PDB file of C-alpha atoms in Angstrom:
ATOM      1  CA  LYS A 839       7.558 -12.444   3.781  1.00  0.00           C
ATOM      2  CA  ILE A 840      10.591 -13.232   1.650  1.00  0.00           C
ATOM      3  CA  PHE A 841      12.813 -11.356  -0.771  1.00  0.00           C
ATOM      4  CA  PRO A 842      11.541 -11.902  -4.359  1.00  0.00           C
ATOM      5  CA  ILE A 843      14.947 -13.015  -5.729  1.00  0.00           C
ATOM      6  CA  ASP A 844      16.619 -16.073  -4.210  1.00  0.00           C
ATOM      7  CA  ARG A 845      20.049 -15.504  -2.649  1.00  0.00           C
ATOM      8  CA  GLU A 846      21.629 -18.033  -5.013  1.00  0.00           C
ATOM      9  CA  TYR A 847      21.282 -15.482  -7.857  1.00  0.00           C
ATOM     10  CA  GLU A 848      23.328 -12.328  -8.274  1.00  0.00           C
ATOM     11  CA  TYR A 849      21.338  -9.128  -7.925  1.00  0.00           C
ATOM     12  CA  ASN A 850      21.706  -5.557  -6.748  1.00  0.00           C
ATOM     13  CA  TYR A 851      19.387  -2.706  -5.953  1.00  0.00           C
ATOM     14  CA  ARG A 852      19.333   0.711  -4.359  1.00  0.00           C
ATOM     15  CA  ASN A 853      16.644   2.979  -3.035  1.00  0.00           C
ATOM     16  CA  ASP A 854      15.421   4.448  -6.337  1.00  0.00           C
ATOM     17  CA  TRP A 855      11.920   5.032  -4.926  1.00  0.00           C
ATOM     18  CA  GLY A 856      10.616   8.410  -6.101  1.00  0.00           C
ATOM     19  CA  ASP A 857      13.267   8.969  -8.777  1.00  0.00           C
ATOM     20  CA  ASP A 858      12.126  10.867 -11.873  1.00  0.00           C
ATOM     21  CA  ARG A 859      10.803   8.913 -14.841  1.00  0.00           C
ATOM     22  CA  THR A 860       9.871  10.377 -18.216  1.00  0.00           C
ATOM     23  CA  PHE A 861       8.534   7.540 -20.398  1.00  0.00           C
ATOM     24  CA  GLY A 862       4.766   7.910 -20.515  1.00  0.00           C
ATOM     25  CA  GLY A 863       4.960  11.420 -19.051  1.00  0.00           C
ATOM     26  CA  LYS A 864       6.785  13.012 -16.150  1.00  0.00           C
ATOM     27  CA  ARG A 865       6.230  10.868 -13.062  1.00  0.00           C
ATOM     28  CA  ARG A 866       7.894   9.406  -9.987  1.00  0.00           C
ATOM     29  CA  HIS A 867       9.222   5.850  -9.712  1.00  0.00           C
ATOM     30  CA  GLU A 868       6.718   3.850  -7.659  1.00  0.00           C
ATOM     31  CA  GLY A 869       8.901   0.885  -6.841  1.00  0.00           C
ATOM     32  CA  ILE A 870      12.376  -0.528  -6.470  1.00  0.00           C
ATOM     33  CA  ASP A 871      14.350  -1.959  -9.394  1.00  0.00           C
ATOM     34  CA  ILE A 872      16.229  -5.153  -8.592  1.00  0.00           C
ATOM     35  CA  ILE A 873      18.877  -5.610 -11.280  1.00  0.00           C
ATOM     36  CA  CYS A 874      19.692  -9.227 -12.155  1.00  0.00           C
ATOM     37  CA  ARG A 875      20.151 -11.525 -15.118  1.00  0.00           C
ATOM     38  CA  LYS A 876      17.363 -12.117 -17.579  1.00  0.00           C
ATOM     39  CA  GLY A 877      15.599 -15.367 -16.732  1.00  0.00           C
ATOM     40  CA  THR A 878      16.198 -15.182 -12.966  1.00  0.00           C
ATOM     41  CA  PRO A 879      13.164 -16.678 -11.160  1.00  0.00           C
ATOM     42  CA  ILE A 880      10.875 -14.258  -9.315  1.00  0.00           C
ATOM     43  CA  ALA A 881       9.160 -15.522  -6.144  1.00  0.00           C
ATOM     44  CA  SER A 882       5.974 -14.268  -4.568  1.00  0.00           C
ATOM     45  CA  VAL A 883       6.949 -12.415  -1.386  1.00  0.00           C
ATOM     46  CA  GLY A 884       3.897 -13.748   0.429  1.00  0.00           C
ATOM     47  CA  PRO A 885       0.581 -15.552   0.023  1.00  0.00           C
ATOM     48  CA  GLY A 886      -2.215 -13.948  -1.965  1.00  0.00           C
ATOM     49  CA  THR A 887      -4.409 -13.954  -5.048  1.00  0.00           C
ATOM     50  CA  VAL A 888      -3.423 -13.020  -8.610  1.00  0.00           C
ATOM     51  CA  GLU A 889      -5.414  -9.895  -9.550  1.00  0.00           C
ATOM     52  CA  GLN A 890      -3.602  -8.776 -12.721  1.00  0.00           C
ATOM     53  CA  LYS A 891      -1.624 -10.582 -15.370  1.00  0.00           C
ATOM     54  CA  GLY A 892      -0.668  -9.493 -18.862  1.00  0.00           C
ATOM     55  CA  TRP A 893       0.849  -6.590 -20.712  1.00  0.00           C
ATOM     56  CA  ASN A 894       1.159  -3.106 -19.254  1.00  0.00           C
ATOM     57  CA  ARG A 895       2.664  -0.378 -21.477  1.00  0.00           C
ATOM     58  CA  LEU A 896       4.995   0.824 -18.720  1.00  0.00           C
ATOM     59  CA  GLY A 897       5.561  -2.465 -16.876  1.00  0.00           C
ATOM     60  CA  GLY A 898       5.650  -4.920 -19.764  1.00  0.00           C
ATOM     61  CA  TRP A 899       4.720  -8.456 -18.767  1.00  0.00           C
ATOM     62  CA  ARG A 900       3.549  -8.093 -15.188  1.00  0.00           C
ATOM     63  CA  ILE A 901       1.679  -9.792 -12.381  1.00  0.00           C
ATOM     64  CA  GLY A 902      -0.228  -8.061  -9.584  1.00  0.00           C
ATOM     65  CA  ILE A 903      -0.924 -10.078  -6.454  1.00  0.00           C
ATOM     66  CA  ARG A 904      -3.258  -8.958  -3.662  1.00  0.00           C
ATOM     67  CA  GLY A 905      -1.570 -10.245  -0.542  1.00  0.00           C
ATOM     68  CA  ASP A 906      -3.519 -11.792   2.288  1.00  0.00           C
ATOM     69  CA  ASP A 907      -2.357  -8.698   4.206  1.00  0.00           C
ATOM     70  CA  GLY A 908      -4.346  -6.455   1.801  1.00  0.00           C
ATOM     71  CA  ILE A 909      -1.232  -5.026   0.112  1.00  0.00           C
ATOM     72  CA  TYR A 910      -1.089  -5.121  -3.707  1.00  0.00           C
ATOM     73  CA  TYR A 911       2.308  -6.451  -4.846  1.00  0.00           C
ATOM     74  CA  TYR A 912       3.352  -5.481  -8.375  1.00  0.00           C
ATOM     75  CA  TYR A 913       6.038  -7.437 -10.271  1.00  0.00           C
ATOM     76  CA  ALA A 914       6.975  -5.978 -13.667  1.00  0.00           C
ATOM     77  CA  HIS A 915       9.257  -6.244 -16.718  1.00  0.00           C
ATOM     78  CA  MET A 916       9.126 -10.050 -16.798  1.00  0.00           C
ATOM     79  CA  SER A 917      10.512 -12.073 -19.688  1.00  0.00           C
ATOM     80  CA  ARG A 918       7.859 -14.754 -19.160  1.00  0.00           C
ATOM     81  CA  TYR A 919       5.441 -16.152 -16.611  1.00  0.00           C
ATOM     82  CA  ALA A 920       5.755 -19.340 -14.623  1.00  0.00           C
ATOM     83  CA  PRO A 921       3.090 -21.789 -15.829  1.00  0.00           C
ATOM     84  CA  GLY A 922      -0.090 -22.337 -13.882  1.00  0.00           C
ATOM     85  CA  PHE A 923      -0.949 -18.881 -12.543  1.00  0.00           C
ATOM     86  CA  GLU A 924      -4.003 -17.080 -13.867  1.00  0.00           C
ATOM     87  CA  ILE A 925      -6.137 -14.234 -12.539  1.00  0.00           C
ATOM     88  CA  GLY A 926      -8.005 -15.467  -9.465  1.00  0.00           C
ATOM     89  CA  ASP A 927      -5.462 -18.176  -8.592  1.00  0.00           C
ATOM     90  CA  ARG A 928      -3.855 -18.418  -5.168  1.00  0.00           C
ATOM     91  CA  VAL A 929      -0.099 -18.167  -4.720  1.00  0.00           C
ATOM     92  CA  GLN A 930       1.951 -19.057  -1.684  1.00  0.00           C
ATOM     93  CA  THR A 931       5.105 -17.502  -0.261  1.00  0.00           C
ATOM     94  CA  GLY A 932       8.040 -18.516  -2.442  1.00  0.00           C
ATOM     95  CA  ASP A 933       6.027 -19.701  -5.457  1.00  0.00           C
ATOM     96  CA  VAL A 934       7.890 -18.815  -8.657  1.00  0.00           C
ATOM     97  CA  ILE A 935       5.518 -16.533 -10.574  1.00  0.00           C
ATOM     98  CA  GLY A 936       7.751 -15.476 -13.460  1.00  0.00           C
ATOM     99  CA  TYR A 937      11.220 -14.631 -14.693  1.00  0.00           C
ATOM    100  CA  VAL A 938      13.194 -11.375 -14.847  1.00  0.00           C
ATOM    101  CA  GLY A 939      13.229  -9.611 -18.178  1.00  0.00           C
ATOM    102  CA  ASP A 940      13.358  -6.269 -19.931  1.00  0.00           C
ATOM    103  CA  SER A 941       9.801  -5.934 -21.250  1.00  0.00           C
ATOM    104  CA  GLY A 942       7.814  -2.714 -21.338  1.00  0.00           C
ATOM    105  CA  TYR A 943       8.015   0.938 -22.328  1.00  0.00           C
ATOM    106  CA  GLY A 944       6.012   0.387 -25.484  1.00  0.00           C
ATOM    107  CA  PRO A 945       3.343  -1.663 -27.217  1.00  0.00           C
ATOM    108  CA  GLU A 946       2.868  -5.335 -26.344  1.00  0.00           C
ATOM    109  CA  GLY A 947       6.049  -7.317 -26.898  1.00  0.00           C
ATOM    110  CA  THR A 948       8.495  -4.391 -26.562  1.00  0.00           C
ATOM    111  CA  THR A 949      11.806  -5.441 -25.006  1.00  0.00           C
ATOM    112  CA  GLY A 950      15.349  -4.163 -24.715  1.00  0.00           C
ATOM    113  CA  LYS A 951      14.664  -0.554 -23.658  1.00  0.00           C
ATOM    114  CA  PHE A 952      16.640  -1.013 -20.397  1.00  0.00           C
ATOM    115  CA  VAL A 953      18.742  -3.573 -18.525  1.00  0.00           C
ATOM    116  CA  PRO A 954      16.919  -6.678 -17.266  1.00  0.00           C
ATOM    117  CA  HIS A 955      15.443  -6.156 -13.813  1.00  0.00           C
ATOM    118  CA  LEU A 956      12.464  -6.774 -11.592  1.00  0.00           C
ATOM    119  CA  HIS A 957      10.434  -3.682 -10.836  1.00  0.00           C
ATOM    120  CA  PHE A 958       8.828  -4.414  -7.460  1.00  0.00           C
ATOM    121  CA  GLY A 959       6.045  -2.176  -6.189  1.00  0.00           C
ATOM    122  CA  MET A 960       3.702  -2.147  -3.199  1.00  0.00           C
ATOM    123  CA  TYR A 961       0.349  -0.382  -2.924  1.00  0.00           C
ATOM    124  CA  GLU A 962      -1.754   0.069   0.188  1.00  0.00           C
ATOM    125  CA  LYS A 963      -5.310   1.268  -0.431  1.00  0.00           C
ATOM    126  CA  ASP A 964      -4.246   2.217  -3.990  1.00  0.00           C
ATOM    127  CA  GLU A 965      -1.409   4.419  -2.708  1.00  0.00           C
ATOM    128  CA  ALA A 966       2.172   3.542  -3.617  1.00  0.00           C
ATOM    129  CA  VAL A 967       4.417   2.902  -0.625  1.00  0.00           C
ATOM    130  CA  SER A 968       8.171   2.484  -0.699  1.00  0.00           C
ATOM    131  CA  PRO A 969       9.091  -1.198  -0.774  1.00  0.00           C
ATOM    132  CA  TYR A 970      12.718  -0.425   0.082  1.00  0.00           C
ATOM    133  CA  PRO A 971      12.601  -0.917   3.885  1.00  0.00           C
ATOM    134  CA  PHE A 972      10.573  -4.099   3.442  1.00  0.00           C
ATOM    135  CA  LEU A 973      12.975  -5.498   0.859  1.00  0.00           C
ATOM    136  CA  LYS A 974      15.934  -4.757   3.147  1.00  0.00           C
ATOM    137  CA  ALA A 975      14.226  -6.586   6.028  1.00  0.00           C
ATOM    138  CA  TRP A 976      13.121  -9.537   3.895  1.00  0.00           C
ATOM    139  CA  GLU A 977      16.591  -9.810   2.398  1.00  0.00           C
ATOM    140  CA  LYS A 978      17.983 -10.215   5.914  1.00  0.00           C
ATOM    141  CA  GLY A 979      15.309 -12.814   6.682  1.00  0.00           C
ATOM    142  CA  THR A 980      13.783 -10.887   9.569  1.00  0.00           C
ATOM    143  CA  GLY A 981      10.219 -11.855   8.665  1.00  0.00           C
ATOM    144  CA  VAL A 982       8.907  -8.282   8.831  1.00  0.00           C
ATOM    145  CA  GLU A 983       5.350  -8.152   7.541  1.00  0.00           C
ATOM    146  CA  GLY A 984       4.254  -5.834   4.708  1.00  0.00           C
TER     147      GLY A 984
END
């Protein structure tokens, strides 16, 4: 697996897994927010199949990829998609799937409610798991599997 943002781009993140969220009702944050410039390319962390693509009221423009490892990888708040990926298509590790944005928290097309970032989530058997330790390992290039 690889980190979803290439090292050539500036980014930062912290372990905000489980933090409180209020938009859409009181809930817990089910991912890690990687803050970076709008338009930064987002790479698939591993090989898999596109299961979801389109607008989500909370996540804005998003893609969900079912990894070959069975984990569902959720990439949200995109500004746009990379061309050529539709539901059912295969992606490989490192394929650019979209670009960082600030979409979501409203009806289709809503932007600007927060700073541009990639919300990255992981789900195993429909249960959210913290991506933080995986991101830290992938960032270091250790090749730890999800």
